Protein backbone atom coordinates (compact mmCIF):
# COMPACT_ATOMS: atom_id res chain seq x y z
CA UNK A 1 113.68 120.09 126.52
CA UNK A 2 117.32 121.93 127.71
CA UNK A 3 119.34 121.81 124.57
CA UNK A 4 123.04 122.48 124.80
CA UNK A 5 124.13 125.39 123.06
CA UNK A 6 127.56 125.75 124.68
CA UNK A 7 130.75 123.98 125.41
CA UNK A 8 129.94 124.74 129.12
CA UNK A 9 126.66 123.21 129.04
CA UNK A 10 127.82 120.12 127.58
CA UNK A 11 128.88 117.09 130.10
CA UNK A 12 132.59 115.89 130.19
CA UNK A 13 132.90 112.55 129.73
CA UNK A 14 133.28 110.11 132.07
CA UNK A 15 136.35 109.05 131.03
CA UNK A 16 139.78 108.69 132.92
CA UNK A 17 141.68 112.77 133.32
CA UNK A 18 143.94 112.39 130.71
CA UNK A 19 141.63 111.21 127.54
CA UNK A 20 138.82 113.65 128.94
CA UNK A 21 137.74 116.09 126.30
CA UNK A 22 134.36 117.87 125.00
CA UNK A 23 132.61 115.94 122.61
CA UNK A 24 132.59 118.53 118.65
CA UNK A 25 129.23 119.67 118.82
CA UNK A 26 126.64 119.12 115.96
CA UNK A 27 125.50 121.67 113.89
CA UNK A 28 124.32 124.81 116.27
CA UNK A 29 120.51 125.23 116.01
CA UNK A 30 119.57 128.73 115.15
CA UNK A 31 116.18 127.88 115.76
CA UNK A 32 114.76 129.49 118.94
CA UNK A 33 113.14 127.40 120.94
CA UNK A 34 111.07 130.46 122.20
CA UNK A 35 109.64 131.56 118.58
CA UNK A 36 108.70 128.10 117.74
CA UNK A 37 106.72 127.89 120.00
CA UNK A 38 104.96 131.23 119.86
CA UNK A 39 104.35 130.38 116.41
CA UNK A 40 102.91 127.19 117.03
CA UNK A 41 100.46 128.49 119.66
CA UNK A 42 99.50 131.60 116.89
CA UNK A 43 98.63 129.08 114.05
CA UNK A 44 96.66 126.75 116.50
CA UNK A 45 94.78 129.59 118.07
CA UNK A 46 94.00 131.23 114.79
CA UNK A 47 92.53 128.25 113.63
CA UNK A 48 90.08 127.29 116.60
CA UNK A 49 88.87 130.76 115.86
CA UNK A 50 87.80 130.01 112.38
CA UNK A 51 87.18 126.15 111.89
CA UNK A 52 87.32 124.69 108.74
CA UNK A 53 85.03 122.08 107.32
CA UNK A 54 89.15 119.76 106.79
CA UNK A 55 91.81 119.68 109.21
CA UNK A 56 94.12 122.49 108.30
CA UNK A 57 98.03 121.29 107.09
CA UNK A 58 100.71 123.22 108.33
CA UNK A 59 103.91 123.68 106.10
CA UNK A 60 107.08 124.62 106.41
CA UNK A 61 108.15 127.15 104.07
CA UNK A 62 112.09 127.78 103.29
CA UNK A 63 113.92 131.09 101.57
CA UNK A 64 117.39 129.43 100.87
CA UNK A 65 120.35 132.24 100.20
CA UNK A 66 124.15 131.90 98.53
CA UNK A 67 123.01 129.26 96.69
CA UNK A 68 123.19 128.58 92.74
CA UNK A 69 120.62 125.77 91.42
CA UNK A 70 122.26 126.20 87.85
CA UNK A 71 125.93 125.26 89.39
CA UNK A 72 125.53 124.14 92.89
CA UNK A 73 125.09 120.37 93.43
CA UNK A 74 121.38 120.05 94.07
CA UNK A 75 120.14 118.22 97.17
CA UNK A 76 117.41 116.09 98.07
CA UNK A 77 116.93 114.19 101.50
CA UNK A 78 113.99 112.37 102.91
CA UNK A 79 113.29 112.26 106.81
CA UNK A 80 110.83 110.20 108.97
CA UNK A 81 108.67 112.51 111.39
CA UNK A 82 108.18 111.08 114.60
CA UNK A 83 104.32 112.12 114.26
CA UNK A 84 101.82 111.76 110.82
CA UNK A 85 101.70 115.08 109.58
CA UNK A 86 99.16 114.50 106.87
CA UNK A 87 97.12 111.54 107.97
CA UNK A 88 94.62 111.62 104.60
CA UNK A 89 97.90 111.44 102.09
CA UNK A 90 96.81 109.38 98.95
CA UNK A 91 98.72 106.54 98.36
CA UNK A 92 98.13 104.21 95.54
CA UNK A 93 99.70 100.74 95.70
CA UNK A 94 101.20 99.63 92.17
CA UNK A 95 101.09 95.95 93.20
CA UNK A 96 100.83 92.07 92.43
CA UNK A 97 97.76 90.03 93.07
CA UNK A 98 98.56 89.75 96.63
CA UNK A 99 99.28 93.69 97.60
CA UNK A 100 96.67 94.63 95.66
CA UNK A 101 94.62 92.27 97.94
CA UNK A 102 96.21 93.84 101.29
CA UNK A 103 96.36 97.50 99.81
CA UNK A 104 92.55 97.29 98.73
CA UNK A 105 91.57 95.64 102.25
CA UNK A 106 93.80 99.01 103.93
CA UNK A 107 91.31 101.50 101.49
CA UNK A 108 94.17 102.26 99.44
CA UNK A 109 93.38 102.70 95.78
CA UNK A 110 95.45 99.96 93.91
CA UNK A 111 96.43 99.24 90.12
CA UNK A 112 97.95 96.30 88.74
CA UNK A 113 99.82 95.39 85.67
CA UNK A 114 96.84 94.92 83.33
CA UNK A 115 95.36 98.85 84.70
CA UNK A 116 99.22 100.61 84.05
CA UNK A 117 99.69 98.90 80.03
CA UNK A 118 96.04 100.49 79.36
CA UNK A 119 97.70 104.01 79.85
CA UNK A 120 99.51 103.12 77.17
CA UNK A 121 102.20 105.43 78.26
CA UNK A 122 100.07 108.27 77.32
CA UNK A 123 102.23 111.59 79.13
CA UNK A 124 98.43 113.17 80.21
CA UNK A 125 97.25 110.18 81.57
CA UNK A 126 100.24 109.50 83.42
CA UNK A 127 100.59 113.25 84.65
CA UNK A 128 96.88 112.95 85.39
CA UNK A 129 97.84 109.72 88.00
CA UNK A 130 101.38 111.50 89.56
CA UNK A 131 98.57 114.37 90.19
CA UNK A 132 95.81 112.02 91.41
CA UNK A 133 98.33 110.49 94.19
CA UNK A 134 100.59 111.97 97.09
CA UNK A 135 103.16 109.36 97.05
CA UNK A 136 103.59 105.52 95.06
CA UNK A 137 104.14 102.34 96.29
CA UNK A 138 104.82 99.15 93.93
CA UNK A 139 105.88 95.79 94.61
CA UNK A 140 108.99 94.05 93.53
CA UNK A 141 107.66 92.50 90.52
CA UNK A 142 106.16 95.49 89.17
CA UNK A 143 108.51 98.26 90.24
CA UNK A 144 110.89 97.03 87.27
CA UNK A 145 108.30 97.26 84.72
CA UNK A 146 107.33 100.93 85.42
CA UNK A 147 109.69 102.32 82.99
CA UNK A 148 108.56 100.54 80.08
CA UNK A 149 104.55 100.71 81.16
CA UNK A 150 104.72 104.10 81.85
CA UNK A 151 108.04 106.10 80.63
CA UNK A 152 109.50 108.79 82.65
CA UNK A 153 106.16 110.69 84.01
CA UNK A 154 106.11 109.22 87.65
CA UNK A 155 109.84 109.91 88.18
CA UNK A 156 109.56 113.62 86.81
CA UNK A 157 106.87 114.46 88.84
CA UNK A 158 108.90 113.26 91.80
CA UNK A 159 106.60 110.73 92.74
CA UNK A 160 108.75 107.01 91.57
CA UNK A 161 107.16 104.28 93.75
CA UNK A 162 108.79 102.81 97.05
CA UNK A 163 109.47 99.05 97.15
CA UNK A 164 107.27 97.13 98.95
CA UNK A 165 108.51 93.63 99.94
CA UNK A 166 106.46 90.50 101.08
CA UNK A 167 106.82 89.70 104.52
CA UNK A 168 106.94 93.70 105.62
CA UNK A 169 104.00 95.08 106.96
CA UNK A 170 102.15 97.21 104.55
CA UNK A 171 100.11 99.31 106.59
CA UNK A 172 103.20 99.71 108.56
CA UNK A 173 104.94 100.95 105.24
CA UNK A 174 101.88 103.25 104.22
CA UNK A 175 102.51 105.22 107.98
CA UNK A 176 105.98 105.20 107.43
CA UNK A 177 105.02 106.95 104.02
CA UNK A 178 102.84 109.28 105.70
CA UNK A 179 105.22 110.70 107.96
CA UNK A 180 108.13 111.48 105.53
CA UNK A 181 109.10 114.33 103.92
CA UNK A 182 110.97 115.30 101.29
CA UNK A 183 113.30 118.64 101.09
CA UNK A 184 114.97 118.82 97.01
CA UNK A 185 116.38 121.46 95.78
CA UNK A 186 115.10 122.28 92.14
CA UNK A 187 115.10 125.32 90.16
CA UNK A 188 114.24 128.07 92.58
CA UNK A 189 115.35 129.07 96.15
CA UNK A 190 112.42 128.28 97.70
CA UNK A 191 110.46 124.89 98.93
CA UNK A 192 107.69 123.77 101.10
CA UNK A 193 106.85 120.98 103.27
CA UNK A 194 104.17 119.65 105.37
CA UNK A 195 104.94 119.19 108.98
CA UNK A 196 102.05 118.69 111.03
CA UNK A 197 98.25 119.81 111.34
CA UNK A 198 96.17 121.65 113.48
CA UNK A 199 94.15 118.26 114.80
CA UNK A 200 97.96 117.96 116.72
CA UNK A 201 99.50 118.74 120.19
CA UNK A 202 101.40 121.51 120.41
CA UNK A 203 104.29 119.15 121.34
CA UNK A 204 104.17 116.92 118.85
CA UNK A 205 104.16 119.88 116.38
CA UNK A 206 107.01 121.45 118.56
CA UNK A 207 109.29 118.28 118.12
CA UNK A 208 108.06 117.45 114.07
CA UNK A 209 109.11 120.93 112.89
CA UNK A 210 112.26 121.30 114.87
CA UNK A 211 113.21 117.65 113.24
CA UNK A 212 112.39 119.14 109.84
CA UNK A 213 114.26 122.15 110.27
CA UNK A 214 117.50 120.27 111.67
CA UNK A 215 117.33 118.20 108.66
CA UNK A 216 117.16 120.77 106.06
CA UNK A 217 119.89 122.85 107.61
CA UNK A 218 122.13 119.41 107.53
CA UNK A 219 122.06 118.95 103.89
CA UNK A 220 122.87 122.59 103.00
CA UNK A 221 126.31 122.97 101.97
CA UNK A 222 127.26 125.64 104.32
CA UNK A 223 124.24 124.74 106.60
CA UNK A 224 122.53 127.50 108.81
CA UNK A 225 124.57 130.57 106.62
CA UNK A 226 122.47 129.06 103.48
CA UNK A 227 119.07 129.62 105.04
CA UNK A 228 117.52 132.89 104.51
CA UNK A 229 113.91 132.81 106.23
CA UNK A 230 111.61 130.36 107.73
CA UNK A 231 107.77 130.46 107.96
CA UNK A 232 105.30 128.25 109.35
CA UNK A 233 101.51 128.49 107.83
CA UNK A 234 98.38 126.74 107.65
CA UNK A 235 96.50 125.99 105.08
CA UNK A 236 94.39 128.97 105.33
CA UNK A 237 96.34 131.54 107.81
CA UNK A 238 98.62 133.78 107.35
CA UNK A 239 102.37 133.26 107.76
CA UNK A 240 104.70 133.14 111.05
CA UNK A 241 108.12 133.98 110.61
CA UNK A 242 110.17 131.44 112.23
CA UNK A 243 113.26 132.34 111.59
């Protein structure tokens, strides 16, 4: 895919002489288009060489730079990838009678009311859960009660449940859960992220990570001049330096 990385490359507008101008262009991509993909072939080849007995994640790892977590405003952004990059995520569905029903009929491991008060708020027990699970779901009726059944464990760990309504598709919810990611800034200048696997197409790789990437880079406060190195690994190679 041409990307335009000039004025000159970009199309005037078909628009009568004197209200024809260049569109502003979006944030410039520093990401070569060449590396990428020379890193994507590296970590795919790499692991046909060696197969594992479990498909191999690969993550994005970010060095940020000229930026202060103790005064800077901390970010945190969520974007749908347009391809699963960890297909065996555990979700567990904190649900009524009836999602617990369609959760337990999807193979996703469900608790209701009754199972959250017999934590009895107990921190290790509810560490123990955030730990057991990749991401939360919960339904309406519950979702309000998670405070008080289960104090502030869930949402420290990161992991607060999404809302899940009746009448949206749940297994359409759990895939849309599957293919998000999460970049927040925290206490350190670094973060990592899954992107993809090595069961996937170099393309749909290719387009996943350079989604990622232009995401990050659009909630930095002074975008590509805040990002000091990129990597791309698997879950047992060694790193590629992306950028």
């Amino acid at each position: 895919v041409k990307c335009c990385n000039s004025y000159r490359e970009q199309p005037l507008l078909n628009l009568s002489p004197r209200r024809r101008y260049l569109p502003r262009p979006t944030i410039m991509s520093k990401l070569s288009a060449e590396t990428l993909r020379d890193c994507v072939q590296t970590i795919l080849t790499l692991s046909k060489e060696k197969e594992r007995k479990f498909t191999e994640t690969i993550e994005l790892q970010v060095g940020l730079k000229n930026y202060d977590p103790q005064k800077d405003k901390r970010f945190s952004g969520s974007v749908t990838l347009p391809n699963v990059p960890r297909p065996k995520m555990k979700v567990c569905m904190l649900g009524d009678a009836k999602h617990c029903e369609e959760a337990s009929a999807l193979g996703i491991a469900v608790m209701d009311v009754e199972s959250l008060k017999k934590l009895n708020k107990n921190k290790k027990l509810v560490k123990k859960l955030a730990k057991k699970h990749n991401v939360f779901l919960a339904s309406e009726s519950v979702i309000k009660q998670i405070p008080r059944l289960l104090g502030p464990g869930l949402n420290k760990a990161g992991k607060f449940p999404t809302l899940v309504v009746h009448g949206e598709s749940l297994a359409q919810k759990i895939e849309d859960m599957k293919s998000t990611v999460k970049f927040q800034l925290k206490k350190v200048l670094c973060m990592g992220v899954a992107v993809g696997n090595v069961a996937m197409s170099e393309r749909e790789l290719f387009v996943n990570i350079q989604m990622a990437v232009n995401f990050l880079v659009s909630l930095l406060k002074k975008n590509w001049q805040n990002v000091r190195t990129l990597y791309l690994k698997s879950s047992m190679g060694p790193a590629q330096r992306l950028y």
